[in-house]
Tab-separated table of C-alpha atoms (C1' of nucleotides) in Angstrom:
chain	number	residue	atom	x	y	z
A	1	MET	CA	128.547	8.736	-142.320
A	2	ARG	CA	128.168	12.599	-141.752
A	3	ASP	CA	128.690	13.914	-138.552
A	4	GLU	CA	126.172	16.558	-137.319
A	5	PRO	CA	128.905	20.085	-137.808
A	6	ASP	CA	126.469	22.021	-134.611
A	7	PHE	CA	128.640	20.759	-131.996
A	8	ASP	CA	131.770	22.442	-131.254
A	9	LEU	CA	133.302	21.130	-128.257
A	10	LYS	CA	134.869	24.400	-127.949
A	11	ASP	CA	131.700	25.342	-125.998
A	12	PHE	CA	130.513	23.049	-124.372
A	13	LEU	CA	130.693	23.578	-120.776
A	14	PRO	CA	131.700	20.073	-118.977
A	15	TYR	CA	134.879	20.475	-121.562
A	16	LEU	CA	135.610	24.364	-121.161
A	17	LEU	CA	135.368	23.888	-117.067
A	18	ASN	CA	137.453	21.681	-117.195
A	19	LEU	CA	140.040	23.748	-119.267
A	20	ALA	CA	139.408	27.066	-116.827
A	21	ALA	CA	139.652	25.328	-113.961
A	22	GLU	CA	143.062	23.100	-114.997
A	23	GLU	CA	144.384	26.578	-116.277
A	24	ALA	CA	143.059	28.472	-112.918
A	25	SER	CA	144.653	25.892	-110.155
A	26	LEU	CA	147.838	25.766	-112.399
A	27	GLY	CA	148.395	29.007	-111.665
A	28	PHE	CA	147.961	28.907	-107.666
A	29	GLN	CA	149.886	25.617	-107.327
A	30	VAL	CA	152.897	27.135	-107.387
A	31	HIS	CA	152.227	28.660	-104.152
A	32	TYR	CA	151.216	25.779	-102.166
A	33	LYS	CA	153.456	23.137	-103.856
A	34	THR	CA	156.760	24.481	-104.589
A	35	ARG	CA	156.413	26.978	-101.286
A	36	TYR	CA	155.102	24.423	-98.784
A	37	GLY	CA	155.247	20.575	-101.248
A	38	MET	CA	151.369	20.610	-100.320
A	39	LEU	CA	148.971	19.121	-102.805
A	40	ARG	CA	145.269	20.779	-103.142
A	41	THR	CA	143.687	18.314	-100.953
A	42	GLU	CA	146.049	19.660	-97.900
A	43	TRP	CA	145.529	23.685	-99.211
A	44	ARG	CA	141.687	23.216	-99.192
A	45	VAL	CA	141.905	21.290	-95.638
A	46	LEU	CA	144.218	24.367	-94.414
A	47	PHE	CA	142.029	26.966	-95.809
A	48	HIS	CA	138.982	25.558	-94.292
A	49	LEU	CA	140.683	24.771	-90.780
A	50	GLY	CA	142.412	29.054	-91.089
A	51	ARG	CA	139.174	31.056	-92.638
A	52	TYR	CA	136.032	29.203	-90.221
A	53	GLY	CA	138.167	27.444	-87.278
A	54	GLU	CA	138.659	24.253	-85.933
A	55	MET	CA	136.321	21.711	-86.790
A	56	THR	CA	136.105	17.615	-86.983
A	57	ALA	CA	137.453	15.917	-89.895
A	58	LYS	CA	133.679	15.171	-90.867
A	59	GLU	CA	132.608	18.646	-91.104
A	60	ILE	CA	136.094	19.557	-94.082
A	61	CYS	CA	134.354	17.119	-95.850
A	62	ASP	CA	130.755	17.989	-96.126
A	63	ARG	CA	132.469	21.886	-95.963
A	64	ALA	CA	135.022	21.044	-98.735
A	65	GLN	CA	133.001	18.156	-100.908
A	66	LEU	CA	136.062	15.933	-100.036
A	67	HIS	CA	135.708	12.409	-99.427
A	68	LYS	CA	136.840	11.318	-95.834
A	69	THR	CA	139.876	9.106	-97.244
A	70	VAL	CA	141.275	12.407	-99.098
A	71	VAL	CA	140.742	14.152	-96.013
A	72	SER	CA	142.207	11.759	-93.177
A	73	ARG	CA	145.532	11.359	-95.654
A	74	ALA	CA	145.138	15.730	-95.851
A	75	VAL	CA	145.389	15.881	-92.180
A	76	ALA	CA	148.115	12.855	-91.449
A	77	LYS	CA	150.012	14.627	-93.472
A	78	LEU	CA	149.075	18.183	-91.824
A	79	GLU	CA	150.058	16.643	-88.823
A	80	ALA	CA	153.094	15.104	-89.934
A	81	ARG	CA	154.212	18.876	-90.758
A	82	ARG	CA	153.154	19.910	-87.662
A	83	PHE	CA	150.617	22.543	-88.931
A	84	LEU	CA	147.357	21.030	-87.408
A	85	ARG	CA	146.758	19.099	-83.949
A	86	ARG	CA	144.230	16.751	-83.997
A	87	ARG	CA	142.570	16.863	-80.073
A	88	GLU	CA	140.297	13.950	-79.077
A	89	MET	CA	136.366	15.458	-78.350
A	90	ALA	CA	134.957	14.521	-75.116
A	91	GLN	CA	131.941	14.173	-75.763
A	92	ASP	CA	132.621	11.593	-78.945
A	93	ARG	CA	135.777	9.945	-78.490
A	94	ARG	CA	135.487	8.836	-82.051
A	95	ALA	CA	135.336	12.627	-83.869
A	96	GLU	CA	138.780	14.916	-83.430
A	97	VAL	CA	138.719	18.202	-82.999
A	98	LEU	CA	141.223	19.972	-85.661
A	99	ALA	CA	143.146	23.028	-85.055
A	100	LEU	CA	145.831	24.595	-87.267
A	101	THR	CA	149.437	25.389	-84.689
A	102	ASP	CA	151.383	28.379	-84.738
A	103	GLN	CA	152.990	27.644	-87.848
A	104	GLY	CA	149.977	25.861	-89.478
A	105	HIS	CA	148.649	29.478	-89.212
A	106	ALA	CA	151.525	31.713	-90.492
A	107	ALA	CA	150.921	29.281	-93.805
A	108	TYR	CA	147.808	30.162	-93.955
A	109	ALA	CA	148.052	33.463	-93.883
A	110	GLU	CA	150.931	33.759	-96.472
A	111	LEU	CA	148.637	31.302	-98.688
A	112	ARG	CA	145.537	33.837	-98.117
A	113	THR	CA	147.469	36.973	-98.712
A	114	GLN	CA	148.988	35.143	-102.114
A	115	ALA	CA	145.301	33.660	-103.060
A	116	GLN	CA	143.974	37.313	-102.775
A	117	ALA	CA	146.418	38.428	-105.142
A	118	TYR	CA	146.391	35.533	-107.716
A	119	GLU	CA	142.721	35.790	-107.476
A	120	ALA	CA	143.045	39.323	-108.120
A	121	ARG	CA	144.916	38.622	-111.094
A	122	LEU	CA	142.512	36.310	-112.616
A	123	ALA	CA	139.655	38.000	-111.701
A	124	ALA	CA	141.280	41.794	-113.629
A	125	PRO	CA	139.714	40.726	-117.526
A	126	PHE	CA	136.486	40.942	-115.819
A	127	THR	CA	134.420	44.146	-114.680
A	128	ALA	CA	133.144	43.898	-111.270
A	129	GLN	CA	129.492	43.124	-113.043
A	130	GLU	CA	131.278	39.798	-115.297
A	131	ALA	CA	132.974	38.739	-112.206
A	132	ALA	CA	130.096	38.688	-109.796
A	133	ALA	CA	127.939	37.095	-112.766
A	134	LEU	CA	130.898	34.338	-113.722
A	135	ARG	CA	130.764	33.370	-109.583
A	136	LYS	CA	126.789	33.337	-109.313
A	137	ALA	CA	126.992	30.955	-112.589
A	138	LEU	CA	129.682	28.628	-111.549
A	139	LYS	CA	127.824	27.953	-107.407
A	140	LEU	CA	124.857	26.856	-109.314
A	141	LEU	CA	126.796	24.562	-111.657
A	142	ALA	CA	128.918	23.644	-108.315
A	143	LYS	CA	124.786	22.993	-106.725
A	144	LEU	CA	126.424	25.509	-104.242
B	1	MET	CA	147.025	35.933	-84.257
B	2	ARG	CA	143.981	36.945	-86.076
B	3	ASP	CA	142.260	36.206	-89.781
B	4	GLU	CA	141.755	38.340	-91.790
B	5	PRO	CA	137.781	37.713	-92.704
B	6	ASP	CA	137.435	39.409	-95.773
B	7	PHE	CA	138.586	35.928	-97.960
B	8	ASP	CA	135.833	33.509	-98.995
B	9	LEU	CA	136.588	30.327	-100.136
B	10	LYS	CA	133.517	30.230	-101.672
B	11	ASP	CA	134.421	33.091	-103.420
B	12	PHE	CA	138.409	31.842	-104.544
B	13	LEU	CA	137.920	31.344	-108.308
B	14	PRO	CA	139.617	28.513	-108.841
B	15	TYR	CA	138.020	26.837	-105.976
B	16	LEU	CA	134.966	27.662	-107.709
B	17	LEU	CA	135.657	26.713	-110.746
B	18	ASN	CA	137.002	22.735	-109.918
B	19	LEU	CA	133.619	22.842	-108.037
B	20	ALA	CA	131.187	23.512	-110.704
B	21	ALA	CA	133.696	21.664	-113.645
B	22	GLU	CA	134.393	18.276	-111.052
B	23	GLU	CA	130.286	18.739	-110.443
B	24	ALA	CA	129.335	18.732	-114.583
B	25	SER	CA	132.287	15.797	-115.490
B	26	LEU	CA	130.140	13.909	-113.129
B	27	GLY	CA	127.079	14.330	-115.035
B	28	PHE	CA	128.632	13.208	-118.260
B	29	GLN	CA	131.012	11.276	-116.956
B	30	VAL	CA	127.805	8.780	-116.834
B	31	HIS	CA	127.579	8.349	-120.536
B	32	TYR	CA	131.211	7.561	-121.703
B	33	LYS	CA	132.092	5.345	-118.679
B	34	THR	CA	128.703	3.232	-117.841
B	35	ARG	CA	128.626	2.892	-121.397
B	36	TYR	CA	131.732	2.776	-123.175
B	37	GLY	CA	133.915	2.124	-120.120
B	38	MET	CA	135.656	5.273	-121.092
B	39	LEU	CA	138.154	7.223	-119.072
B	40	ARG	CA	137.351	11.027	-119.566
B	41	THR	CA	140.925	11.236	-121.419
B	42	GLU	CA	139.544	9.117	-123.968
B	43	TRP	CA	136.342	10.279	-124.883
B	44	ARG	CA	138.211	13.714	-125.240
B	45	VAL	CA	140.649	11.805	-128.138
B	46	LEU	CA	137.845	10.413	-129.434
B	47	PHE	CA	135.322	13.521	-129.578
B	48	HIS	CA	138.841	15.328	-131.153
B	49	LEU	CA	138.938	12.811	-134.227
B	50	GLY	CA	134.889	12.933	-134.440
B	51	ARG	CA	134.046	16.363	-134.422
B	52	TYR	CA	137.729	17.861	-136.231
B	53	GLY	CA	138.594	14.804	-138.244
B	54	GLU	CA	141.712	13.172	-138.684
B	55	MET	CA	144.760	13.045	-137.646
B	56	THR	CA	148.207	12.382	-135.295
B	57	ALA	CA	148.730	11.941	-131.928
B	58	LYS	CA	150.604	15.307	-131.492
B	59	GLU	CA	147.862	17.404	-132.820
B	60	ILE	CA	144.944	16.121	-130.466
B	61	CYS	CA	148.013	17.160	-127.993
B	62	ASP	CA	148.207	20.613	-128.781
B	63	ARG	CA	144.622	21.175	-129.286
B	64	ALA	CA	143.298	19.167	-126.038
B	65	GLN	CA	145.465	20.309	-123.684
B	66	LEU	CA	146.248	16.886	-123.410
B	67	HIS	CA	149.611	14.654	-122.495
B	68	LYS	CA	151.847	12.838	-124.410
B	69	THR	CA	151.511	10.405	-122.443
B	70	VAL	CA	148.057	10.555	-121.660
B	71	VAL	CA	146.781	10.374	-125.311
B	72	SER	CA	149.607	7.987	-126.198
B	73	ARG	CA	147.332	6.005	-123.620
B	74	ALA	CA	143.993	7.016	-124.873
B	75	VAL	CA	144.836	6.222	-128.267
B	76	ALA	CA	145.571	2.267	-127.344
B	77	LYS	CA	143.079	1.943	-125.778
B	78	LEU	CA	140.494	2.905	-128.452
B	79	GLU	CA	142.710	1.037	-130.547
B	80	ALA	CA	142.037	-2.040	-128.994
B	81	ARG	CA	138.807	-1.457	-128.498
B	82	ARG	CA	138.202	-1.032	-132.272
B	83	PHE	CA	137.546	3.016	-132.603
B	84	LEU	CA	140.007	3.735	-134.365
B	85	ARG	CA	142.963	2.823	-136.692
B	86	ARG	CA	146.942	4.241	-136.859
B	87	ARG	CA	147.527	5.110	-140.909
B	88	GLU	CA	151.537	5.821	-140.469
B	89	MET	CA	152.769	8.720	-142.440
B	90	ALA	CA	154.795	8.474	-145.671
B	91	GLN	CA	156.505	11.974	-145.015
B	92	ASP	CA	157.479	11.463	-141.687
B	93	ARG	CA	157.389	7.314	-140.432
B	94	ARG	CA	157.825	8.806	-136.560
B	95	ALA	CA	153.830	10.066	-136.972
B	96	GLU	CA	150.998	8.173	-137.626
B	97	VAL	CA	147.519	9.813	-138.440
B	98	LEU	CA	144.674	8.529	-136.054
B	99	ALA	CA	140.991	7.943	-137.961
B	100	LEU	CA	138.209	6.619	-136.126
B	101	THR	CA	136.752	3.317	-137.658
B	102	ASP	CA	132.348	2.823	-138.393
B	103	GLN	CA	131.933	1.820	-134.683
B	104	GLY	CA	134.204	4.688	-133.666
B	105	HIS	CA	132.527	6.822	-135.706
B	106	ALA	CA	128.790	5.437	-133.927
B	107	ALA	CA	130.115	5.283	-131.028
B	108	TYR	CA	130.662	9.627	-131.192
B	109	ALA	CA	127.559	10.231	-132.338
B	110	GLU	CA	125.850	8.861	-129.587
B	111	LEU	CA	127.970	10.570	-127.014
B	112	ARG	CA	127.813	13.808	-129.047
B	113	THR	CA	123.525	12.930	-129.115
B	114	GLN	CA	124.272	13.034	-125.310
B	115	ALA	CA	126.787	15.728	-125.207
B	116	GLN	CA	124.161	18.197	-126.957
B	117	ALA	CA	121.594	16.650	-124.154
B	118	TYR	CA	123.822	16.928	-121.793
B	119	GLU	CA	124.966	20.216	-122.401
B	120	ALA	CA	121.201	21.809	-122.992
B	121	ARG	CA	121.225	20.787	-119.124
B	122	LEU	CA	123.368	22.500	-117.749
B	123	ALA	CA	122.716	25.732	-119.443
B	124	ALA	CA	118.467	24.997	-118.656
B	125	PRO	CA	119.373	27.582	-115.967
B	126	PHE	CA	121.035	30.346	-117.549
B	127	THR	CA	119.416	33.003	-120.746
B	128	ALA	CA	121.371	32.845	-123.883
B	129	GLN	CA	123.349	35.846	-122.971
B	130	GLU	CA	124.184	34.207	-119.611
B	131	ALA	CA	125.323	31.398	-121.124
B	132	ALA	CA	127.596	33.128	-123.782
B	133	ALA	CA	128.622	35.638	-121.126
B	134	LEU	CA	130.128	31.996	-118.961
B	135	ARG	CA	131.313	30.427	-122.366
B	136	LYS	CA	133.287	33.502	-123.076
B	137	ALA	CA	134.644	34.363	-119.723
B	138	LEU	CA	136.222	30.199	-119.349
B	139	LYS	CA	137.222	30.516	-122.889
B	140	LEU	CA	139.321	33.772	-121.611
B	141	LEU	CA	140.194	31.646	-117.885
B	142	ALA	CA	141.119	28.772	-120.023
B	143	LYS	CA	143.542	31.445	-122.376
B	144	LEU	CA	141.900	29.863	-125.409
C	1	DC	C1'	122.044	-4.003	-71.081
C	2	DC	C1'	122.400	-6.309	-75.802
C	3	DT	C1'	121.553	-6.985	-80.342
C	4	DT	C1'	121.633	-4.290	-84.876
C	5	DG	C1'	122.663	-0.241	-87.009
C	6	DT	C1'	124.994	4.565	-87.745
C	7	DT	C1'	129.071	6.940	-87.971
C	8	DA	C1'	134.146	8.637	-87.615
C	9	DG	C1'	138.070	8.164	-89.237
C	10	DT	C1'	141.905	4.286	-90.989
C	11	DT	C1'	144.077	1.057	-94.165
C	12	DA	C1'	144.265	-1.526	-98.154
C	13	DC	C1'	143.752	-2.335	-102.787
C	14	DA	C1'	143.048	-1.137	-107.775
C	15	DT	C1'	143.210	2.668	-111.184
C	16	DT	C1'	144.573	6.699	-113.066
C	17	DT	C1'	148.074	10.591	-113.297
C	18	DT	C1'	152.571	12.163	-113.349
C	19	DC	C1'	157.746	12.972	-114.374
C	20	DA	C1'	161.542	10.259	-116.225
C	21	DA	C1'	164.003	7.768	-119.158
C	22	DC	C1'	163.719	5.659	-123.635
C	23	DT	C1'	163.363	4.407	-128.565
C	24	DA	C1'	163.318	5.405	-133.219
C	25	DT	C1'	163.027	8.973	-137.030
C	26	DT	C1'	163.989	13.770	-138.646
C	27	DA	C1'	165.820	18.271	-138.702
C	28	DT	C1'	169.976	21.507	-138.159
C	29	DC	C1'	174.165	22.966	-139.063
C	30	DG	C1'	179.228	22.858	-139.139
D	1	DC	C1'	177.953	14.094	-145.741
D	2	DG	C1'	178.473	13.474	-140.239
D	3	DA	C1'	177.266	14.807	-135.282
D	4	DT	C1'	174.069	16.901	-132.803
D	5	DA	C1'	169.393	18.806	-131.218
D	6	DA	C1'	165.304	17.857	-131.821
D	7	DT	C1'	160.296	15.464	-132.490
D	8	DA	C1'	157.154	11.727	-131.756
D	9	DG	C1'	155.883	8.014	-129.741
D	10	DT	C1'	156.498	4.434	-126.059
D	11	DT	C1'	157.008	2.620	-121.351
D	12	DG	C1'	157.774	1.904	-116.422
D	13	DA	C1'	157.925	3.700	-111.670
D	14	DA	C1'	156.021	6.905	-108.233
D	15	DA	C1'	152.633	9.393	-106.788
D	16	DA	C1'	147.641	10.443	-106.116
D	17	DT	C1'	142.636	9.129	-106.204
D	18	DG	C1'	138.988	6.041	-105.669
D	19	DT	C1'	136.417	1.813	-103.670
D	20	DA	C1'	135.283	-1.152	-100.826
D	21	DA	C1'	136.205	-3.675	-96.413
D	22	DC	C1'	137.905	-2.703	-92.282
D	23	DT	C1'	138.390	-0.597	-86.327
D	24	DA	C1'	136.099	1.561	-82.994
D	25	DA	C1'	132.629	4.227	-80.954
D	26	DC	C1'	127.968	5.589	-80.295
D	27	DA	C1'	122.485	4.887	-80.886
D	28	DA	C1'	118.398	2.923	-80.274
D	29	DG	C1'	114.568	-0.377	-79.758
D	30	DG	C1'	113.511	-4.640	-78.159
DNA sequence: CCTTGTTAGTTACATTTTCAACTATTATCG
DNA sequence: CGATAATAGTTGAAAATGTAACTAACAAGG
């Protein structure tokens, strides 16, 4: 049985995307993990609240493409570490508005700064046009 | 405390890469998961052996950027399903050469065909130049 | 109102992944 | 040679993730 030669794993997009994503995640992980003991899902929640302001867990789920159980646990952990507070909504007592505490804002500010620096490092090998094209392609693939 | 406005999560490369990678993985997962009950790590091992021929677990670790425990478990599962055989190396009795069985080759051939079809679907929205640029950028980011 | 259906969020359980420790074998160097 | 280090691979426990079932509150139609 002869295997077709014209298929290289190294050009297979899902594979390449995974490798690139893992490598990129790893480099940034250092900051939120070693400094704050956070998980990827936790900083995503933190970033959403820090960048886009108060919102409910449901809104985070929709915007961040995270499952509600993930968000539920991330919120619980961030709350335990005093990075956010919950406020019950008067109109709908099922939902809670989540808001960063001062400590949460401080952590966000620090991580955002490092994120920007890391982003710059990642984008350094590309021209502005190349980086823009890359982001556009990734957004398309991510169905954003 | 005013948050800097010039940072958008939606343009942060690690975030975009993760979303795109998850989306791309999900679409292909259907094939190896529903048809063969495989995990992502298992088809990676299968693909490496199918595409590049016999090799040891160590070589797969290095080439596929997978941890040895992951490979060890994937190999055990693929062996249990008769997709591969182990052969002890005479020169070094610690290592084992892994080779696909006929069944393994058949599974590889089918999955490879579907991978090619899926790849074509993913690349469809791009011109040949765009797709090439994307792959090149991803390889750079993945440090390949 | 009151049954039925939907939604926000949590909890429990199974599956995966990760990390550290372990065995067996080979390599190195005094 | 013989002790020590390094390497291939496995195993067990802990952490994380995904799936499904659950609670509590709201919505809507009879």
